[in-house]
GROMACS .gro file of C-alpha atoms in nm:
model
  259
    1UNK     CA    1  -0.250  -0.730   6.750
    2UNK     CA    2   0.121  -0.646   6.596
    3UNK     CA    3   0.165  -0.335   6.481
    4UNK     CA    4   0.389  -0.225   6.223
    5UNK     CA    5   0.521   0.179   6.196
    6UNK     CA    6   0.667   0.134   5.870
    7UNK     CA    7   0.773   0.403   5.607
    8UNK     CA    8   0.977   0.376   5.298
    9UNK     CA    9   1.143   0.696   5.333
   10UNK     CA   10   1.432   0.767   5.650
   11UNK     CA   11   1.460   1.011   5.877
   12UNK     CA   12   1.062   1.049   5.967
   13UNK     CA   13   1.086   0.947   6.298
   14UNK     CA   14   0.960   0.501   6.300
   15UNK     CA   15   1.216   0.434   6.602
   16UNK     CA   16   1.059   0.703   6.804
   17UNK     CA   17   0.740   0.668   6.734
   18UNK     CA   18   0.760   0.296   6.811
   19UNK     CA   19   0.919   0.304   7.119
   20UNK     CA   20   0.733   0.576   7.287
   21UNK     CA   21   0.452   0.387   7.210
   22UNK     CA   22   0.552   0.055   7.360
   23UNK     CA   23   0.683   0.239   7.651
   24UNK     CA   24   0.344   0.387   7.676
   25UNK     CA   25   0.189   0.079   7.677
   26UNK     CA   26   0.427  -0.048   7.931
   27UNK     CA   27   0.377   0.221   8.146
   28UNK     CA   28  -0.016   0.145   8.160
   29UNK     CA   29   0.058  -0.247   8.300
   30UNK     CA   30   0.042  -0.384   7.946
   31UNK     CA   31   0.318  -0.655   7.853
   32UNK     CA   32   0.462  -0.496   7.566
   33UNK     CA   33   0.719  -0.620   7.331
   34UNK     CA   34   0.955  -0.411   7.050
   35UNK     CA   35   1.067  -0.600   6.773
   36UNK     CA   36   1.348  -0.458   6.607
   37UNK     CA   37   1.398  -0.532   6.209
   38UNK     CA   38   1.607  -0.204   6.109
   39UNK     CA   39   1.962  -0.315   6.092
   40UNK     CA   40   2.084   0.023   6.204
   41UNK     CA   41   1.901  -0.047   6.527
   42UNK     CA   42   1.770   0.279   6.657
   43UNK     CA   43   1.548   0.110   6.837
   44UNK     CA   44   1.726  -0.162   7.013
   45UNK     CA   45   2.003   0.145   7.117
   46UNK     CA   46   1.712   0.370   7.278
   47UNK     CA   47   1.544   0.130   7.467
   48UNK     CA   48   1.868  -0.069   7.605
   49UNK     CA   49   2.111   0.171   7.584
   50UNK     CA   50   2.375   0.088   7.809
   51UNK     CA   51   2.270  -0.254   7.857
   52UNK     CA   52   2.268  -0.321   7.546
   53UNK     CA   53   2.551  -0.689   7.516
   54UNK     CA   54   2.689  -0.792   7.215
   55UNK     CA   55   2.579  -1.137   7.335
   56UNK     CA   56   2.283  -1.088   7.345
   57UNK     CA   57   1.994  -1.263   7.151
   58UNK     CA   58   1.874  -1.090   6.849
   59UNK     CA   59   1.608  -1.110   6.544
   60UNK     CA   60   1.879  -1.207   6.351
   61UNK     CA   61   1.966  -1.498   6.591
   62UNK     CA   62   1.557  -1.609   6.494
   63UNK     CA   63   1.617  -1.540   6.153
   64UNK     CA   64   1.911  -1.747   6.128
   65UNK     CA   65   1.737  -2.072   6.316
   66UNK     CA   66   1.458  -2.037   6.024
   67UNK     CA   67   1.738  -2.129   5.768
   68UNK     CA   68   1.856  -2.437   5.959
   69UNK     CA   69   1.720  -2.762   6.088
   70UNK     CA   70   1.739  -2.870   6.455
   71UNK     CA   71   1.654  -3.119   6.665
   72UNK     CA   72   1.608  -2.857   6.935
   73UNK     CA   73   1.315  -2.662   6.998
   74UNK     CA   74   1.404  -2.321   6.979
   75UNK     CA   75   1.129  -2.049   7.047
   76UNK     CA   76   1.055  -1.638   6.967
   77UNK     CA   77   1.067  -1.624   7.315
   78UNK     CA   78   1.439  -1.742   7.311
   79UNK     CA   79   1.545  -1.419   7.127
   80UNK     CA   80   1.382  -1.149   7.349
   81UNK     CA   81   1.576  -0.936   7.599
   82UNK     CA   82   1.437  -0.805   7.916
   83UNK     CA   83   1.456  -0.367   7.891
   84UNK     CA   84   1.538  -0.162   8.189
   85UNK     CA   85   1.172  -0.045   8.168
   86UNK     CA   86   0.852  -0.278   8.329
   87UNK     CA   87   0.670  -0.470   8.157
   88UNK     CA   88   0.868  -0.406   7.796
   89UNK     CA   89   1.076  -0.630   7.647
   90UNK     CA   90   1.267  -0.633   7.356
   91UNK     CA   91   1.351  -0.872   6.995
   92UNK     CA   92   1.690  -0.662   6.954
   93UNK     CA   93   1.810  -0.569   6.574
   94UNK     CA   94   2.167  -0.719   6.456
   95UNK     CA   95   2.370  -0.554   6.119
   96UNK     CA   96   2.351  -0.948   6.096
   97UNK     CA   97   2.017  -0.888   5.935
   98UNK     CA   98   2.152  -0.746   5.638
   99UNK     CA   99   2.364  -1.053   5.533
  100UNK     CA  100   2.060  -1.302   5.599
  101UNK     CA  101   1.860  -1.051   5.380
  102UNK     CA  102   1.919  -1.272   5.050
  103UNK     CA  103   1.943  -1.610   5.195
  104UNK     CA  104   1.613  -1.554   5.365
  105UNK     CA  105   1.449  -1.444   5.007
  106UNK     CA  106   1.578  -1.767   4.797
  107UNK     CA  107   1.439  -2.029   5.090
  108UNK     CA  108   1.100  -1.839   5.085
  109UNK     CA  109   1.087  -1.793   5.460
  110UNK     CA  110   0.838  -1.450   5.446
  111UNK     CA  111   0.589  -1.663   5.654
  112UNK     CA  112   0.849  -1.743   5.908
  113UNK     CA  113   0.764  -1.396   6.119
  114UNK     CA  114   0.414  -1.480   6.112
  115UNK     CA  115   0.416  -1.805   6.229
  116UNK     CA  116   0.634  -1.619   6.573
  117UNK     CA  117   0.406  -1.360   6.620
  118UNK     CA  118   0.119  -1.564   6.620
  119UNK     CA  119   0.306  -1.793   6.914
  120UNK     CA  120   0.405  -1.437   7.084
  121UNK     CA  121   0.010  -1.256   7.058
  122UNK     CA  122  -0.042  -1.516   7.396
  123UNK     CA  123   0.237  -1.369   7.599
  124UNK     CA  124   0.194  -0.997   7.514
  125UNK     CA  125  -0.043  -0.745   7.519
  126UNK     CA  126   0.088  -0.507   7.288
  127UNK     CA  127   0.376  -0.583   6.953
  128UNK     CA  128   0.552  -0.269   6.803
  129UNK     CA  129   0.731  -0.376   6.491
  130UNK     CA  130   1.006  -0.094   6.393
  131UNK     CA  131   1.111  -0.156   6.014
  132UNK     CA  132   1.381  -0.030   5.786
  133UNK     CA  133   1.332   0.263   5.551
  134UNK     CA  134   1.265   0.024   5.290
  135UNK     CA  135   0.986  -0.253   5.167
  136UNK     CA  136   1.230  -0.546   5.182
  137UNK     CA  137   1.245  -0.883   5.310
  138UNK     CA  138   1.180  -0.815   5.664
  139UNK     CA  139   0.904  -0.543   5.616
  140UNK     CA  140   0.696  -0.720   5.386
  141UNK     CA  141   0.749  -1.039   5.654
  142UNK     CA  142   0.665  -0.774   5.934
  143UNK     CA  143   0.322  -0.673   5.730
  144UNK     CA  144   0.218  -0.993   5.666
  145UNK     CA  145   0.199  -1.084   5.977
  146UNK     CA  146   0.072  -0.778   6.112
  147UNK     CA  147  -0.265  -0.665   6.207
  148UNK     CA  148  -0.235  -0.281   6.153
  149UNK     CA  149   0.024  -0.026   6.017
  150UNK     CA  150   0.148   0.302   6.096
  151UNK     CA  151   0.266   0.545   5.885
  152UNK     CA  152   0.473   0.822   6.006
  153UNK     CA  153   0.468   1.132   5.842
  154UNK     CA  154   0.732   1.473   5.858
  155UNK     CA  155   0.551   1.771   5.649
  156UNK     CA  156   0.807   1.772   5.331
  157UNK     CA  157   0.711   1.701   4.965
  158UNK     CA  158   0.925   1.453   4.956
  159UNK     CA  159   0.766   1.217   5.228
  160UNK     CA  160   0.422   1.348   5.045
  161UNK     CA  161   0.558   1.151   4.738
  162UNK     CA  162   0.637   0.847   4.887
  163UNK     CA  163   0.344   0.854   5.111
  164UNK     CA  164   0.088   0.740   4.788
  165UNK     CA  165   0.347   0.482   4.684
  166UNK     CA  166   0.335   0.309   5.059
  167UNK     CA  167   0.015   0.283   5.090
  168UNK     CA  168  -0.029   0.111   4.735
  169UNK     CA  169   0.229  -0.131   4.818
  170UNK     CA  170   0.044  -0.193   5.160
  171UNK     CA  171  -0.291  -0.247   4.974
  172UNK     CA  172  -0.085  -0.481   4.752
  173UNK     CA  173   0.020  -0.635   5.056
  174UNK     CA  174  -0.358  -0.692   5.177
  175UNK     CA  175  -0.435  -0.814   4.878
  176UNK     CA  176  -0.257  -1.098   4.836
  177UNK     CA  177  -0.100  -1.167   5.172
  178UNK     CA  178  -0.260  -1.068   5.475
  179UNK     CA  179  -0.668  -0.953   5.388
  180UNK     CA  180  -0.689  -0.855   5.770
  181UNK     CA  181  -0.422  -0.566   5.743
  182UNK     CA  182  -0.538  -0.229   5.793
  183UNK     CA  183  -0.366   0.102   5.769
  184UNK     CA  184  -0.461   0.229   6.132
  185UNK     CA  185  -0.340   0.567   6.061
  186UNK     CA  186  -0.094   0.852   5.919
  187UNK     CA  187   0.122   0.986   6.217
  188UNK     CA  188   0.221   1.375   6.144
  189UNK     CA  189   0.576   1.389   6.337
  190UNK     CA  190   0.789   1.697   6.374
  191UNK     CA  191   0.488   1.938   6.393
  192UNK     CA  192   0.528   2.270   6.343
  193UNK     CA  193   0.178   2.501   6.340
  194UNK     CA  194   0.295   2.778   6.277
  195UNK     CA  195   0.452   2.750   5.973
  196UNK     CA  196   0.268   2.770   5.657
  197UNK     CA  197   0.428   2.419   5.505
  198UNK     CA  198   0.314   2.159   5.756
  199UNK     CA  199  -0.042   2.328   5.776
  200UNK     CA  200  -0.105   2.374   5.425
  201UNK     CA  201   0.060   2.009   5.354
  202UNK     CA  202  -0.123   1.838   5.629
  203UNK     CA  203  -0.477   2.015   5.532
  204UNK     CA  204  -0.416   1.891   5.175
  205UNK     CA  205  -0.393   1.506   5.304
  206UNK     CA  206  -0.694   1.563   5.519
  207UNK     CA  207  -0.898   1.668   5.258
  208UNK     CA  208  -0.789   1.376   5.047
  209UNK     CA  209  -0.935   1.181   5.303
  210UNK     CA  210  -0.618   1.002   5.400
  211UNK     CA  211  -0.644   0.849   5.753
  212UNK     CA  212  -0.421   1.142   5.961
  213UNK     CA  213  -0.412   1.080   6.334
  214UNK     CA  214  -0.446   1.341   6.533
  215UNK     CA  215  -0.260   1.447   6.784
  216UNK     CA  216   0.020   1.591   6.548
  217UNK     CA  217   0.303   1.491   6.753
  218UNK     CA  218   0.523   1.893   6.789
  219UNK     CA  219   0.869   1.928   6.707
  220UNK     CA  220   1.075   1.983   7.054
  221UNK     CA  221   1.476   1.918   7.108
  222UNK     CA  222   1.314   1.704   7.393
  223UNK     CA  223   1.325   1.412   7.216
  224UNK     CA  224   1.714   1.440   7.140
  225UNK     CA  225   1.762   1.434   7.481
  226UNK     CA  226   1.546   1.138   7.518
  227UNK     CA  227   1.778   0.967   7.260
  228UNK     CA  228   2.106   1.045   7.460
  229UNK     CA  229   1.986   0.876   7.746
  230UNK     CA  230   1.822   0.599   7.606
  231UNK     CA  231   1.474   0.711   7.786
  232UNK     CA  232   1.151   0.679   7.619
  233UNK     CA  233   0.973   1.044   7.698
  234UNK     CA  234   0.725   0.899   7.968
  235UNK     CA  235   1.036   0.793   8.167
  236UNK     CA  236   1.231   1.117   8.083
  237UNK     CA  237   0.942   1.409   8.129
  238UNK     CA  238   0.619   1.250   8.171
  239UNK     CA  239   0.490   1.617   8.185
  240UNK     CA  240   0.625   1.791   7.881
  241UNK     CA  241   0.382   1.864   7.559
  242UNK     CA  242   0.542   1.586   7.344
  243UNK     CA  243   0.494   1.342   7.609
  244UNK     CA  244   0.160   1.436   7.635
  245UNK     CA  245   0.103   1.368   7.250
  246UNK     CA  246   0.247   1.072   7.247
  247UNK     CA  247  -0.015   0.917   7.544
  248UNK     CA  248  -0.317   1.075   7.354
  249UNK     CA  249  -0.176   0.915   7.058
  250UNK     CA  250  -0.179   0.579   7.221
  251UNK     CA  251  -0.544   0.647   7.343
  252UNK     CA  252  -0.635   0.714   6.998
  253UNK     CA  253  -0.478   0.367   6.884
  254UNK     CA  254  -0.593   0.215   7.163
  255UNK     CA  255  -0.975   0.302   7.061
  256UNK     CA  256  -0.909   0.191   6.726
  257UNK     CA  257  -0.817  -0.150   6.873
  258UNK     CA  258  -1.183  -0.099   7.107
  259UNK     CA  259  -1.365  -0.027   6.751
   0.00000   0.00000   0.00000
């Protein structure tokens, strides 16, 4: 059931794409939970926003009880924050995740997500994992214990690049970690059709026979306004086209899950 949007490369939109889809999913009566593993916490920020303690529990806070020994039970559950949005709930990030980073890697806890998610599947319906721009510690720990990935995608030549990379480390992954991963799809972000770039780039992966989703999810200066105010687009403009991508979008994943 977890579901990883994870791409090497910044700036392509994983924060966005994750959240609007858990808030989807919220919207529709599903319990839905957002883990947050990018230590910048783009995530965590849009879906709290003002809310948003720095008491609160965090993935880090999880991370850290998997490097110590107590006599106390301690559960995932213990480390998720309600949202101001029903029904979706929240594992917030901490720039604490970057100092575990190392420890984590020399007591070999990449298992240690797993093992939560598989205790957190029976209390949700739906798990958005949102990753740093990087295959570290915490994403390969994320797409281990994943069932699916998604792979966002902005129309440059430079994401193109580091698209073919991604997906060999994710078959890597498969291989010799997790055999039930799949790569549910490509998501095409920042859409514009009618320039020549994103069409001609776009075509070219289609006819590769990568897996691109469609919709193609349209650039609009929407979704900046949906970041200032901390509200997913169904909450902001349920109307407007993006929003409207984004719930096909969810349809689309949710018939993969069907399949």
């Amino acid at each position: 059931m977890p579901l990883v949007v994870f791409n090497q490369k910044g700036g392509v939109g994983k924060s966005t794409i994750t959240c609007n889809l858990a808030a989807i999913s919220a919207s529709q009566g599903l319990r839905t939970l957002v883990i947050d593993l990018d230590p910048q916490g783009n995530s965590s920020s849009y879906l709290l926003g003002v809310q948003a303690r720095d008491d609160q529990p965090t993935v880090a806070g999880f991370f850290e009880h998997c490097l110590s020994y107590s006599l106390r039970t301690v559960l995932p559950t213990d480390f998720i924050v309600t949202t101001p949005h029903e029904n979706l709930h929240l594992m917030p990030s901490s720039p604490l995740l970057g100092e575990l980073e190392s420890k984590l890697e020399s007591r070999h806890k990449l298992y240690k997500l797993r093992e939560a998610l598989q205790l957190l599947a029976a209390g949700y319906d739906r798990i958005y994992i949102d990753t740093p721009p990087a295959l570290n510690f915490y994403t390969r720990s994320a797409l281990m214990g994943a069932r699916a990935c998604l792979i966002p995608f902005d129309c440059d030549e430079f994401a193109r690049k580091a698209l073919y990379t991604l997906l060999d480390n994710v078959a890597e992954i498969r291989a010799d970690h997790n055999p039930g991963l799949v790569v549910d799809g490509i998501v095409v972000n920042q859409f514009q059709p009618r320039a020549n770039l994103p069409q001609r780039m776009v075509g070219e992966l289609v006819a590769e026979g990568l897996p691109v989703l469609q919709p193609y999810l349209p650039s609009s200066v929407k979704i900046r306004e949906s970041h200032e105010q901390s509200l997913p687009m169904v909450y902001l403009d349920p109307q407007h086209k993006l929003t409207q991508a984004f719930v096909a979008l969810h349809g689309v994943l949710q018939g993969l899950r069907a399949a």
